[in-house]
PDB file of C-alpha atoms in Angstrom:
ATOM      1  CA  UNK A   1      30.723 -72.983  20.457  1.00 82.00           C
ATOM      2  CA  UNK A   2      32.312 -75.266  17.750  1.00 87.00           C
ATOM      3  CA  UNK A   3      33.359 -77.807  19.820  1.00 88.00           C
ATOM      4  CA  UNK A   4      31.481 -80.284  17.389  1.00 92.00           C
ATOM      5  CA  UNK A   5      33.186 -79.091  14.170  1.00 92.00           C
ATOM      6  CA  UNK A   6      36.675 -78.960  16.326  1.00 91.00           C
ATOM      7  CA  UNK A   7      36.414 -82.730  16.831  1.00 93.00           C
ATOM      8  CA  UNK A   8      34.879 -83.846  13.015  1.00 95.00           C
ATOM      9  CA  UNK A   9      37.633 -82.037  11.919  1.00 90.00           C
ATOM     10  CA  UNK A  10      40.626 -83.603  14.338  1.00 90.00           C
ATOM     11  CA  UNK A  11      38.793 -86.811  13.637  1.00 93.00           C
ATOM     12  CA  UNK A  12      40.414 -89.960  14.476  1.00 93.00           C
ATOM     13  CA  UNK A  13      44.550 -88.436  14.339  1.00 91.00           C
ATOM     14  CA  UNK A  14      44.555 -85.505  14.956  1.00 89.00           C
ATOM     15  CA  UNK A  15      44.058 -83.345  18.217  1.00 88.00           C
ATOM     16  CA  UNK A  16      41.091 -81.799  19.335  1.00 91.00           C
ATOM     17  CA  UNK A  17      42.176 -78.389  20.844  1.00 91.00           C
ATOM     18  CA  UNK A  18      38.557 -76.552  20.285  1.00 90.00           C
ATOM     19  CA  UNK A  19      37.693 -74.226  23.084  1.00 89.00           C
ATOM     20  CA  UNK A  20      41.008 -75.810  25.361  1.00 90.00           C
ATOM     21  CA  UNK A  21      43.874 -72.595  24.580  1.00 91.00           C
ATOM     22  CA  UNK A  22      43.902 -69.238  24.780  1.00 92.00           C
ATOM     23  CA  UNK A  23      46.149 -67.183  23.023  1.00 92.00           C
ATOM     24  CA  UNK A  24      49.632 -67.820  24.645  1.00 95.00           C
ATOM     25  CA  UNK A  25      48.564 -71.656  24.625  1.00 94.00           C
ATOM     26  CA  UNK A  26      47.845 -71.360  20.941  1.00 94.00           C
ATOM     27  CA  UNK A  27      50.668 -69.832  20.144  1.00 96.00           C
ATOM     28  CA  UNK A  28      52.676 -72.590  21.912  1.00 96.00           C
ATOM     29  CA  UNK A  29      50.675 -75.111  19.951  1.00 94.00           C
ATOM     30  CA  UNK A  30      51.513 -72.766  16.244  1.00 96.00           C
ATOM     31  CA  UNK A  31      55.158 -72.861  17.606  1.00 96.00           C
ATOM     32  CA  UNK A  32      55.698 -76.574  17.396  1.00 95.00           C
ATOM     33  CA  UNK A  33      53.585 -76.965  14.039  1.00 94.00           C
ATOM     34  CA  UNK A  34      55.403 -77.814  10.846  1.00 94.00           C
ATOM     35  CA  UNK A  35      53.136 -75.451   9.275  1.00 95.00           C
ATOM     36  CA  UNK A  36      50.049 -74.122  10.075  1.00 95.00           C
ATOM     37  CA  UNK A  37      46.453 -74.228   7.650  1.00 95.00           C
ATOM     38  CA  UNK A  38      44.004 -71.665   8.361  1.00 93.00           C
ATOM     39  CA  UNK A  39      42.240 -68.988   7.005  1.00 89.00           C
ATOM     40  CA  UNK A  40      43.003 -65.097   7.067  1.00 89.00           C
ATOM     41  CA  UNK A  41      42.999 -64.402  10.263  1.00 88.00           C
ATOM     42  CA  UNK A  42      44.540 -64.351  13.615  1.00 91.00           C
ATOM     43  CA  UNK A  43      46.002 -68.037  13.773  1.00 93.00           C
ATOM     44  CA  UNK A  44      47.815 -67.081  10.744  1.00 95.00           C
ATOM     45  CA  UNK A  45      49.209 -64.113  12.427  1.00 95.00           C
ATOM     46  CA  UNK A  46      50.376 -65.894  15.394  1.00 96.00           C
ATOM     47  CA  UNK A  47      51.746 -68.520  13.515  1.00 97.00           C
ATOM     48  CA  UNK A  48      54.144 -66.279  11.593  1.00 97.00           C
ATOM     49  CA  UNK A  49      54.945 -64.407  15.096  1.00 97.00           C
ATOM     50  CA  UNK A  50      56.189 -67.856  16.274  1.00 97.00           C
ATOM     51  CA  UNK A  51      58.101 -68.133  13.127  1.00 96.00           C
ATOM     52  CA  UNK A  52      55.537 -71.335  11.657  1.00 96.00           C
ATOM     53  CA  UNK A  53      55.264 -71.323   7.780  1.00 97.00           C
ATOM     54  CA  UNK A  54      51.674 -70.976   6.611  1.00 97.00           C
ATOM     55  CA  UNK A  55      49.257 -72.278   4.186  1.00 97.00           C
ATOM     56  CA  UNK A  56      46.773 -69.458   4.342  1.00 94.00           C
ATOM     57  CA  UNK A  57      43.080 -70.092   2.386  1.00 92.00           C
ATOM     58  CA  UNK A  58      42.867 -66.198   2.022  1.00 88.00           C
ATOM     59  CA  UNK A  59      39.645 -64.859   0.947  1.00 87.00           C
ATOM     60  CA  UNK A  60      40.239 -61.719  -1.016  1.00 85.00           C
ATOM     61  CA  UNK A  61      38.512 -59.026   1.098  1.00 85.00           C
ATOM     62  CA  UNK A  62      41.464 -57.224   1.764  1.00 88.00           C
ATOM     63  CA  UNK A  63      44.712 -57.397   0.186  1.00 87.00           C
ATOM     64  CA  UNK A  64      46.766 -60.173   0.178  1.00 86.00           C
ATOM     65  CA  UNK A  65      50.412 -57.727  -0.326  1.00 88.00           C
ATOM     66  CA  UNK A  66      49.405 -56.132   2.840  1.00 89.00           C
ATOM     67  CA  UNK A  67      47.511 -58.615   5.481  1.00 88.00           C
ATOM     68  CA  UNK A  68      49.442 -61.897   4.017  1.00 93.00           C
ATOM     69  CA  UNK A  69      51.692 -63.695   6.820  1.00 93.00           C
ATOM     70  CA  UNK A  70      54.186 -62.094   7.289  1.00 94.00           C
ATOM     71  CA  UNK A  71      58.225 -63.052   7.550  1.00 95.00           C
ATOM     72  CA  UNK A  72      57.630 -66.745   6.983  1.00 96.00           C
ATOM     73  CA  UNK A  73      57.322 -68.891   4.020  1.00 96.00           C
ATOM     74  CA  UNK A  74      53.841 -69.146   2.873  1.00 95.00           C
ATOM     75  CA  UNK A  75      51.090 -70.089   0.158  1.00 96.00           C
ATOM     76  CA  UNK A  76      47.967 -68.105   0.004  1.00 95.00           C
ATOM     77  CA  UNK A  77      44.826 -70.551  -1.670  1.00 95.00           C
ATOM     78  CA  UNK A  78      41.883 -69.021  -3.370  1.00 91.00           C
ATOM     79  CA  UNK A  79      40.729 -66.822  -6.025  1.00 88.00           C
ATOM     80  CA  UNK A  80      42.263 -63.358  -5.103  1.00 88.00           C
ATOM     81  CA  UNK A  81      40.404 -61.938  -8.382  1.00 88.00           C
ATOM     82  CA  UNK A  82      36.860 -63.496  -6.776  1.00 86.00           C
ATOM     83  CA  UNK A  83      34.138 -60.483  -7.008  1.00 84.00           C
ATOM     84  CA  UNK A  84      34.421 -60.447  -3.354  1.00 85.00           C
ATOM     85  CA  UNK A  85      37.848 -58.639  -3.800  1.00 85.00           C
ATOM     86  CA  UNK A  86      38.524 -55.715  -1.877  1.00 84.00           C
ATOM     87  CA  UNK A  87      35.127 -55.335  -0.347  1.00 86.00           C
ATOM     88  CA  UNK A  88      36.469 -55.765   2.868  1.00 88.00           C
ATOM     89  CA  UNK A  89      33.570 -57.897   4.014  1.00 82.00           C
ATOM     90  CA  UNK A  90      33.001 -60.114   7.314  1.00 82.00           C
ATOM     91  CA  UNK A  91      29.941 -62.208   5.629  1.00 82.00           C
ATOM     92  CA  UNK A  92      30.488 -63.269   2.399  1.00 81.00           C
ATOM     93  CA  UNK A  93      28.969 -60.613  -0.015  1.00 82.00           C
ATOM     94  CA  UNK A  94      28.803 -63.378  -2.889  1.00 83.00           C
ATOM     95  CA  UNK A  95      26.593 -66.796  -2.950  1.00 84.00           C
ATOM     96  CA  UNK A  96      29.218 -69.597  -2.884  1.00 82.00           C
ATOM     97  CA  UNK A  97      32.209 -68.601  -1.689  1.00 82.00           C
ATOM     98  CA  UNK A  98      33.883 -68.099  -5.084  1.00 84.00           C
ATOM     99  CA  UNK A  99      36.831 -67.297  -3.783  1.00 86.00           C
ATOM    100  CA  UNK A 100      37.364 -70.303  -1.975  1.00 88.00           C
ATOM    101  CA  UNK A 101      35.217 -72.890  -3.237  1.00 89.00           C
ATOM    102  CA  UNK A 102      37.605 -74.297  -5.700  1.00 89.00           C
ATOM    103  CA  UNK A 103      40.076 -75.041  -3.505  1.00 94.00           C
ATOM    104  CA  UNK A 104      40.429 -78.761  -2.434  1.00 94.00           C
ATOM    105  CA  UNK A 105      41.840 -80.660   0.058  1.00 94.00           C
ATOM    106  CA  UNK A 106      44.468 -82.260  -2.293  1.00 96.00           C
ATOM    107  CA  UNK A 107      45.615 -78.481  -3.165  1.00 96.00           C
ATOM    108  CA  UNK A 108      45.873 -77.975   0.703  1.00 95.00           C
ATOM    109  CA  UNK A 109      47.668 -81.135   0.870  1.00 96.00           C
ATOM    110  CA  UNK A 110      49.993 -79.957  -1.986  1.00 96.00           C
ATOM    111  CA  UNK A 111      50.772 -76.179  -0.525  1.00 96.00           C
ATOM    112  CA  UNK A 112      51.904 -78.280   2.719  1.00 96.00           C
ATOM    113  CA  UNK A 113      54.537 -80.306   0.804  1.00 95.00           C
ATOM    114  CA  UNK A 114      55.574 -77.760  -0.921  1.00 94.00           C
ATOM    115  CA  UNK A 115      56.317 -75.487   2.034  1.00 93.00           C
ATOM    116  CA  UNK A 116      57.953 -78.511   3.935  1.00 90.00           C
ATOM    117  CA  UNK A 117      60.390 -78.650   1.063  1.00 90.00           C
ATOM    118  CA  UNK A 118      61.165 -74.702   1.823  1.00 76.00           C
ATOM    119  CA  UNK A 119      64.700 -74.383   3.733  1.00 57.00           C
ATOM    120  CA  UNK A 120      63.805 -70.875   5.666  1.00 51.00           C
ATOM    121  CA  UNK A 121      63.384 -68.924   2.391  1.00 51.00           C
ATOM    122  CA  UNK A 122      61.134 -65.784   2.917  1.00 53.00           C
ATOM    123  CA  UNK A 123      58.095 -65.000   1.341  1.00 49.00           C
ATOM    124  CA  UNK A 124      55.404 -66.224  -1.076  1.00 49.00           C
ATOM    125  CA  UNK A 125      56.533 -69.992  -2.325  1.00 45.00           C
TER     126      UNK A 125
END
């Protein structure tokens, strides 16, 4: 169902995987990443399962100490004091994304370098 947004987003260099893997496919795809960008949730999982360091754009909802990647380097991005904190929310409880809406794509940029200079250290960089 986002096939569209899969493909604006691979654009012209990347590759367009939207609605092509299931899980053990993804997993082989998180496997062979440098690192992995995504949000809070299962990709980011997987990724640390398969031993990938993660740059995680966390929204708040739930902890970060307890549903962070886990056993691989990582950077979390976004607000984790946002008023959404905690609430444990699917929608967004708060007009604009506060939590994530000051994050750019030169600070995503940035978290990558920095966890490609990581050699196998664990936990929050």
């Amino acid at each position: 169902g986002e096939r569209d947004l899969t493909a604006h987003v691979a654009g012209r260099h990347g590759t367009d995987l939207g609605g092509r893997t299931d899980a053990p496919g993804l997993a082989g795809v998180l496997a062979g990443a440098r690192a992995v960008v995504t949000g809070n949730t299962a990709p980011a999982h997987l990724a640390a399962a398969v031993g990938t360091p993660v740059v995680s754009l966390f929204a708040p909802v739930v902890p970060a100490e307890r549903w962070r990647p886990y056993g691989v380097p990582y950077v979390l991005l976004g607000d984790q004091d946002a008023p959404c904190a905690g609430s444990r929310a699917r929608d967004c409880p708060v007009p604009g994304h506060p939590c994530l809406d000051t994050v750019t794509a030169t600070d995503v940029a940035a978290a990558v370098e920095k966890l490609m200079a990581v050699e196998n250290p664990m936990g929050e960089t």
